[in-house]
mmCIF file with all atom_site columns, C-alpha atoms in Angstrom:
data_model
loop_
_atom_site.group_PDB
_atom_site.id
_atom_site.type_symbol
_atom_site.label_atom_id
_atom_site.label_alt_id
_atom_site.label_comp_id
_atom_site.label_asym_id
_atom_site.label_entity_id
_atom_site.label_seq_id
_atom_site.pdbx_PDB_ins_code
_atom_site.Cartn_x
_atom_site.Cartn_y
_atom_site.Cartn_z
_atom_site.occupancy
_atom_site.B_iso_or_equiv
_atom_site.pdbx_formal_charge
_atom_site.auth_seq_id
_atom_site.auth_comp_id
_atom_site.auth_asym_id
_atom_site.auth_atom_id
_atom_site.pdbx_PDB_model_num
ATOM 1   C CA . MET M 1 1   ? 74.363 59.739 68.207 1.00 46.00 ? 1   MET M CA 1
ATOM 2   C CA . PHE M 1 2   ? 72.265 56.602 68.212 1.00 51.00 ? 2   PHE M CA 1
ATOM 3   C CA . ILE M 1 3   ? 70.361 57.609 64.855 1.00 44.00 ? 3   ILE M CA 1
ATOM 4   C CA . ARG M 1 4   ? 73.377 59.049 62.596 1.00 43.00 ? 4   ARG M CA 1
ATOM 5   C CA . TYR M 1 5   ? 74.809 55.689 63.126 1.00 44.00 ? 5   TYR M CA 1
ATOM 6   C CA . ALA M 1 6   ? 72.374 53.846 61.558 1.00 42.00 ? 6   ALA M CA 1
ATOM 7   C CA . ILE M 1 7   ? 72.282 56.419 58.427 1.00 36.00 ? 7   ILE M CA 1
ATOM 8   C CA . CYS M 1 8   ? 76.532 55.885 58.390 1.00 41.00 ? 8   CYS M CA 1
ATOM 9   C CA . ALA M 1 9   ? 75.858 52.147 58.937 1.00 41.00 ? 9   ALA M CA 1
ATOM 10  C CA . ILE M 1 10  ? 74.045 52.298 55.655 1.00 35.00 ? 10  ILE M CA 1
ATOM 11  C CA . THR M 1 11  ? 76.239 54.552 53.723 1.00 35.00 ? 11  THR M CA 1
ATOM 12  C CA . PHE M 1 12  ? 78.955 52.106 54.583 1.00 36.00 ? 12  PHE M CA 1
ATOM 13  C CA . GLY M 1 13  ? 77.302 49.662 53.848 1.00 40.00 ? 13  GLY M CA 1
ATOM 14  C CA . ALA M 1 14  ? 77.628 50.736 50.233 1.00 41.00 ? 14  ALA M CA 1
ATOM 15  C CA . SER M 1 15  ? 81.082 50.593 49.538 1.00 41.00 ? 15  SER M CA 1
ATOM 16  C CA . ALA M 1 16  ? 82.487 46.764 49.482 1.00 45.00 ? 16  ALA M CA 1
ATOM 17  C CA . ALA M 1 17  ? 85.989 47.597 50.552 1.00 50.00 ? 17  ALA M CA 1
ATOM 18  C CA . HIS M 1 18  ? 84.815 50.059 53.147 1.00 61.00 ? 18  HIS M CA 1
ATOM 19  C CA . ALA M 1 19  ? 85.180 48.636 57.097 1.00 66.00 ? 19  ALA M CA 1
ATOM 20  C CA . ASP M 1 20  ? 83.993 50.608 60.088 1.00 89.00 ? 20  ASP M CA 1
ATOM 21  C CA . VAL M 1 21  ? 83.802 50.885 63.885 1.00 89.00 ? 21  VAL M CA 1
ATOM 22  C CA . TRP M 1 22  ? 81.617 52.513 65.576 1.00 87.00 ? 22  TRP M CA 1
ATOM 23  C CA . THR M 1 23  ? 80.589 53.633 69.679 1.00 91.00 ? 23  THR M CA 1
ATOM 24  C CA . PHE M 1 24  ? 77.754 53.910 71.189 1.00 93.00 ? 24  PHE M CA 1
ATOM 25  C CA . GLU M 1 25  ? 75.942 53.572 75.257 1.00 93.00 ? 25  GLU M CA 1
ATOM 26  C CA . THR M 1 26  ? 72.422 53.910 76.713 1.00 94.00 ? 26  THR M CA 1
ATOM 27  C CA . PRO M 1 27  ? 71.942 57.000 78.616 1.00 94.00 ? 27  PRO M CA 1
ATOM 28  C CA . SER M 1 28  ? 73.652 56.097 82.127 1.00 92.00 ? 28  SER M CA 1
ATOM 29  C CA . GLU M 1 29  ? 76.644 55.185 80.655 1.00 91.00 ? 29  GLU M CA 1
ATOM 30  C CA . ASN M 1 30  ? 75.767 51.675 81.754 1.00 93.00 ? 30  ASN M CA 1
ATOM 31  C CA . ILE M 1 31  ? 76.230 48.942 78.564 1.00 95.00 ? 31  ILE M CA 1
ATOM 32  C CA . GLN M 1 32  ? 78.290 50.346 76.297 1.00 95.00 ? 32  GLN M CA 1
ATOM 33  C CA . CYS M 1 33  ? 78.424 48.762 73.070 1.00 95.00 ? 33  CYS M CA 1
ATOM 34  C CA . VAL M 1 34  ? 81.205 48.610 69.708 1.00 93.00 ? 34  VAL M CA 1
ATOM 35  C CA . VAL M 1 35  ? 80.149 47.680 66.517 1.00 93.00 ? 35  VAL M CA 1
ATOM 36  C CA . GLY M 1 36  ? 82.145 46.667 63.342 1.00 94.00 ? 36  GLY M CA 1
ATOM 37  C CA . GLU M 1 37  ? 81.225 46.447 59.940 1.00 90.00 ? 37  GLU M CA 1
ATOM 38  C CA . GLY M 1 38  ? 83.439 45.323 56.995 1.00 87.00 ? 38  GLY M CA 1
ATOM 39  C CA . ALA M 1 39  ? 82.001 44.277 53.491 1.00 85.00 ? 39  ALA M CA 1
ATOM 40  C CA . GLU M 1 40  ? 81.019 41.602 54.099 1.00 88.00 ? 40  GLU M CA 1
ATOM 41  C CA . SER M 1 41  ? 79.446 41.087 57.814 1.00 91.00 ? 41  SER M CA 1
ATOM 42  C CA . SER M 1 42  ? 79.476 43.059 60.907 1.00 95.00 ? 42  SER M CA 1
ATOM 43  C CA . ASP M 1 43  ? 79.873 42.271 64.273 1.00 97.00 ? 43  ASP M CA 1
ATOM 44  C CA . LEU M 1 44  ? 78.568 43.735 68.036 1.00 97.00 ? 44  LEU M CA 1
ATOM 45  C CA . THR M 1 45  ? 79.764 43.809 71.110 1.00 96.00 ? 45  THR M CA 1
ATOM 46  C CA . CYS M 1 46  ? 77.778 45.211 74.186 1.00 97.00 ? 46  CYS M CA 1
ATOM 47  C CA . THR M 1 47  ? 78.778 45.265 77.916 1.00 96.00 ? 47  THR M CA 1
ATOM 48  C CA . ILE M 1 48  ? 76.902 45.731 80.943 1.00 95.00 ? 48  ILE M CA 1
ATOM 49  C CA . ILE M 1 49  ? 79.570 47.138 83.643 1.00 94.00 ? 49  ILE M CA 1
ATOM 50  C CA . GLU M 1 50  ? 77.092 47.281 86.580 1.00 93.00 ? 50  GLU M CA 1
ATOM 51  C CA . ARG M 1 51  ? 74.683 44.904 86.502 1.00 93.00 ? 51  ARG M CA 1
ATOM 52  C CA . GLY M 1 52  ? 72.743 42.218 89.503 1.00 89.00 ? 52  GLY M CA 1
ATOM 53  C CA . GLY M 1 53  ? 71.646 38.872 89.477 1.00 86.00 ? 53  GLY M CA 1
ATOM 54  C CA . ALA M 1 54  ? 71.984 35.489 87.839 1.00 89.00 ? 54  ALA M CA 1
ATOM 55  C CA . PRO M 1 55  ? 74.047 35.697 84.371 1.00 90.00 ? 55  PRO M CA 1
ATOM 56  C CA . PRO M 1 56  ? 71.433 34.339 81.912 1.00 90.00 ? 56  PRO M CA 1
ATOM 57  C CA . LEU M 1 57  ? 73.808 31.174 81.297 1.00 92.00 ? 57  LEU M CA 1
ATOM 58  C CA . PRO M 1 58  ? 76.331 29.133 83.580 1.00 94.00 ? 58  PRO M CA 1
ATOM 59  C CA . LYS M 1 59  ? 79.360 30.340 83.679 1.00 95.00 ? 59  LYS M CA 1
ATOM 60  C CA . PRO M 1 60  ? 81.635 27.986 82.208 1.00 96.00 ? 60  PRO M CA 1
ATOM 61  C CA . ALA M 1 61  ? 84.664 25.784 83.948 1.00 96.00 ? 61  ALA M CA 1
ATOM 62  C CA . THR M 1 62  ? 87.439 27.179 81.523 1.00 96.00 ? 62  THR M CA 1
ATOM 63  C CA . CYS M 1 63  ? 86.386 31.371 82.240 1.00 96.00 ? 63  CYS M CA 1
ATOM 64  C CA . ALA M 1 64  ? 89.079 32.492 84.407 1.00 95.00 ? 64  ALA M CA 1
ATOM 65  C CA . SER M 1 65  ? 87.796 36.000 83.650 1.00 94.00 ? 65  SER M CA 1
ATOM 66  C CA . ASP M 1 66  ? 84.313 38.639 84.252 1.00 94.00 ? 66  ASP M CA 1
ATOM 67  C CA . TRP M 1 67  ? 81.571 36.574 83.026 1.00 96.00 ? 67  TRP M CA 1
ATOM 68  C CA . GLY M 1 68  ? 78.105 37.954 82.195 1.00 95.00 ? 68  GLY M CA 1
ATOM 69  C CA . HIS M 1 69  ? 79.221 41.458 81.333 1.00 96.00 ? 69  HIS M CA 1
ATOM 70  C CA . THR M 1 70  ? 79.983 40.815 78.051 1.00 97.00 ? 70  THR M CA 1
ATOM 71  C CA . PHE M 1 71  ? 77.949 39.889 74.829 1.00 98.00 ? 71  PHE M CA 1
ATOM 72  C CA . TYR M 1 72  ? 78.939 39.132 71.328 1.00 98.00 ? 72  TYR M CA 1
ATOM 73  C CA . MET M 1 73  ? 77.083 38.592 67.968 1.00 98.00 ? 73  MET M CA 1
ATOM 74  C CA . ALA M 1 74  ? 77.790 38.474 64.630 1.00 97.00 ? 74  ALA M CA 1
ATOM 75  C CA . ASP M 1 75  ? 74.697 39.411 61.948 1.00 96.00 ? 75  ASP M CA 1
ATOM 76  C CA . ARG M 1 76  ? 73.637 36.093 61.245 1.00 97.00 ? 76  ARG M CA 1
ATOM 77  C CA . GLY M 1 77  ? 73.753 32.607 63.941 1.00 97.00 ? 77  GLY M CA 1
ATOM 78  C CA . PRO M 1 78  ? 73.434 32.814 67.796 1.00 98.00 ? 78  PRO M CA 1
ATOM 79  C CA . ALA M 1 79  ? 74.346 35.532 70.622 1.00 98.00 ? 79  ALA M CA 1
ATOM 80  C CA . GLU M 1 80  ? 77.187 34.496 73.248 1.00 97.00 ? 80  GLU M CA 1
ATOM 81  C CA . ILE M 1 81  ? 77.981 35.708 76.654 1.00 97.00 ? 81  ILE M CA 1
ATOM 82  C CA . LEU M 1 82  ? 81.997 36.409 76.634 1.00 97.00 ? 82  LEU M CA 1
ATOM 83  C CA . CYS M 1 83  ? 83.887 35.515 78.740 1.00 97.00 ? 83  CYS M CA 1
ATOM 84  C CA . GLU M 1 84  ? 86.695 38.618 79.400 1.00 94.00 ? 84  GLU M CA 1
ATOM 85  C CA . ARG M 1 85  ? 87.961 41.356 81.263 1.00 93.00 ? 85  ARG M CA 1
ATOM 86  C CA . THR M 1 86  ? 85.355 43.610 81.795 1.00 90.00 ? 86  THR M CA 1
ATOM 87  C CA . SER M 1 87  ? 86.204 47.095 81.549 1.00 81.00 ? 87  SER M CA 1
ATOM 88  C CA . ARG M 1 88  ? 84.972 50.144 83.625 1.00 76.00 ? 88  ARG M CA 1
ATOM 89  C CA . ASP M 1 89  ? 85.375 52.912 81.466 1.00 74.00 ? 89  ASP M CA 1
ATOM 90  C CA . LYS M 1 90  ? 82.434 54.802 81.230 1.00 64.00 ? 90  LYS M CA 1
ATOM 91  C CA . GLY M 1 91  ? 83.724 57.714 78.278 1.00 68.00 ? 91  GLY M CA 1
ATOM 92  C CA . GLY M 1 92  ? 83.859 58.256 74.748 1.00 74.00 ? 92  GLY M CA 1
ATOM 93  C CA . PHE M 1 93  ? 80.764 56.523 73.614 1.00 85.00 ? 93  PHE M CA 1
ATOM 94  C CA . ASP M 1 94  ? 78.105 58.433 71.499 1.00 88.00 ? 94  ASP M CA 1
ATOM 95  C CA . ARG M 1 95  ? 74.286 58.223 73.606 1.00 91.00 ? 95  ARG M CA 1
ATOM 96  C CA . ALA M 1 96  ? 71.585 56.198 72.259 1.00 90.00 ? 96  ALA M CA 1
ATOM 97  C CA . GLU M 1 97  ? 68.694 57.889 73.775 1.00 94.00 ? 97  GLU M CA 1
ATOM 98  C CA . TYR M 1 98  ? 66.135 55.864 75.407 1.00 96.00 ? 98  TYR M CA 1
ATOM 99  C CA . GLY M 1 99  ? 62.834 55.557 73.056 1.00 96.00 ? 99  GLY M CA 1
ATOM 100 C CA . VAL M 1 100 ? 65.459 55.504 70.109 1.00 93.00 ? 100 VAL M CA 1
ATOM 101 C CA . THR M 1 101 ? 65.673 52.174 67.612 1.00 95.00 ? 101 THR M CA 1
ATOM 102 C CA . GLY M 1 102 ? 69.483 52.568 65.849 1.00 91.00 ? 102 GLY M CA 1
ATOM 103 C CA . GLU M 1 103 ? 69.623 49.570 62.682 1.00 90.00 ? 103 GLU M CA 1
ATOM 104 C CA . PHE M 1 104 ? 72.627 49.433 61.192 1.00 86.00 ? 104 PHE M CA 1
ATOM 105 C CA . GLY M 1 105 ? 75.423 46.544 60.154 1.00 86.00 ? 105 GLY M CA 1
ATOM 106 C CA . GLY M 1 106 ? 72.460 43.179 60.550 1.00 92.00 ? 106 GLY M CA 1
ATOM 107 C CA . PHE M 1 107 ? 71.981 44.671 64.176 1.00 96.00 ? 107 PHE M CA 1
ATOM 108 C CA . THR M 1 108 ? 68.731 46.032 65.249 1.00 97.00 ? 108 THR M CA 1
ATOM 109 C CA . CYS M 1 109 ? 69.002 47.739 68.983 1.00 97.00 ? 109 CYS M CA 1
ATOM 110 C CA . PHE M 1 110 ? 66.287 49.852 70.651 1.00 97.00 ? 110 PHE M CA 1
ATOM 111 C CA . SER M 1 111 ? 67.528 51.495 73.379 1.00 96.00 ? 111 SER M CA 1
ATOM 112 C CA . SER M 1 112 ? 64.823 52.351 77.024 1.00 97.00 ? 112 SER M CA 1
ATOM 113 C CA . THR M 1 113 ? 64.538 53.377 80.078 1.00 96.00 ? 113 THR M CA 1
ATOM 114 C CA . LYS M 1 114 ? 64.193 49.689 80.682 1.00 96.00 ? 114 LYS M CA 1
ATOM 115 C CA . GLY M 1 115 ? 67.014 47.877 78.701 1.00 97.00 ? 115 GLY M CA 1
ATOM 116 C CA . LEU M 1 116 ? 69.091 47.595 75.692 1.00 98.00 ? 116 LEU M CA 1
ATOM 117 C CA . ARG M 1 117 ? 67.680 44.979 73.111 1.00 98.00 ? 117 ARG M CA 1
ATOM 118 C CA . CYS M 1 118 ? 69.878 44.358 70.176 1.00 98.00 ? 118 CYS M CA 1
ATOM 119 C CA . GLU M 1 119 ? 68.479 41.436 67.457 1.00 98.00 ? 119 GLU M CA 1
ATOM 120 C CA . ASN M 1 120 ? 70.652 40.449 64.635 1.00 98.00 ? 120 ASN M CA 1
ATOM 121 C CA . LEU M 1 121 ? 69.193 39.253 61.498 1.00 97.00 ? 121 LEU M CA 1
ATOM 122 C CA . ASP M 1 122 ? 68.411 36.112 62.172 1.00 98.00 ? 122 ASP M CA 1
ATOM 123 C CA . GLY M 1 123 ? 66.307 37.214 65.118 1.00 98.00 ? 123 GLY M CA 1
ATOM 124 C CA . HIS M 1 124 ? 69.329 35.973 67.646 1.00 98.00 ? 124 HIS M CA 1
ATOM 125 C CA . GLY M 1 125 ? 69.941 38.660 69.903 1.00 98.00 ? 125 GLY M CA 1
ATOM 126 C CA . PHE M 1 126 ? 69.999 39.874 73.761 1.00 98.00 ? 126 PHE M CA 1
ATOM 127 C CA . PHE M 1 127 ? 68.511 42.172 75.810 1.00 98.00 ? 127 PHE M CA 1
ATOM 128 C CA . LEU M 1 128 ? 70.877 44.406 79.019 1.00 97.00 ? 128 LEU M CA 1
ATOM 129 C CA . SER M 1 129 ? 69.622 45.725 81.672 1.00 96.00 ? 129 SER M CA 1
ATOM 130 C CA . ARG M 1 130 ? 71.164 46.389 85.636 1.00 95.00 ? 130 ARG M CA 1
ATOM 131 C CA . ARG M 1 131 ? 68.277 43.662 86.478 1.00 94.00 ? 131 ARG M CA 1
ATOM 132 C CA . ARG M 1 132 ? 68.766 41.200 83.752 1.00 95.00 ? 132 ARG M CA 1
ATOM 133 C CA . GLN M 1 133 ? 69.891 40.214 81.085 1.00 96.00 ? 133 GLN M CA 1
ATOM 134 C CA . GLU M 1 134 ? 69.048 37.713 78.400 1.00 96.00 ? 134 GLU M CA 1
ATOM 135 C CA . VAL M 1 135 ? 69.870 35.804 75.250 1.00 97.00 ? 135 VAL M CA 1
ATOM 136 C CA . PHE M 1 136 ? 68.035 34.622 72.699 1.00 97.00 ? 136 PHE M CA 1
#
């Protein structure tokens, strides 16, 4: 459950030698995220499986794979779109119920019926919904 991860992040963040990885998804199972937290930093990768509209950034000429589905950020610095094959595996993730905010590993994510908004310690992040994706 989404709130449990916030508690785990606080517990695991206290251990300098401990690294952890966990997952969550929105109730629609359309947005799936993986959080990795280490002793010095953390990262977050979220994939929107089915999306509409144009990607928030133009596809680079060097990208020969899927574009506009997978979003990445570290706990500091700007968010990015990754050029990689989109996994369409809808299962095995804990649920981030709508209306819940999770704080973990340098990130705050809010799951709502409008989409998923995640932000890092520097205020960078992304918003993902089936109709719209945004990097800020």
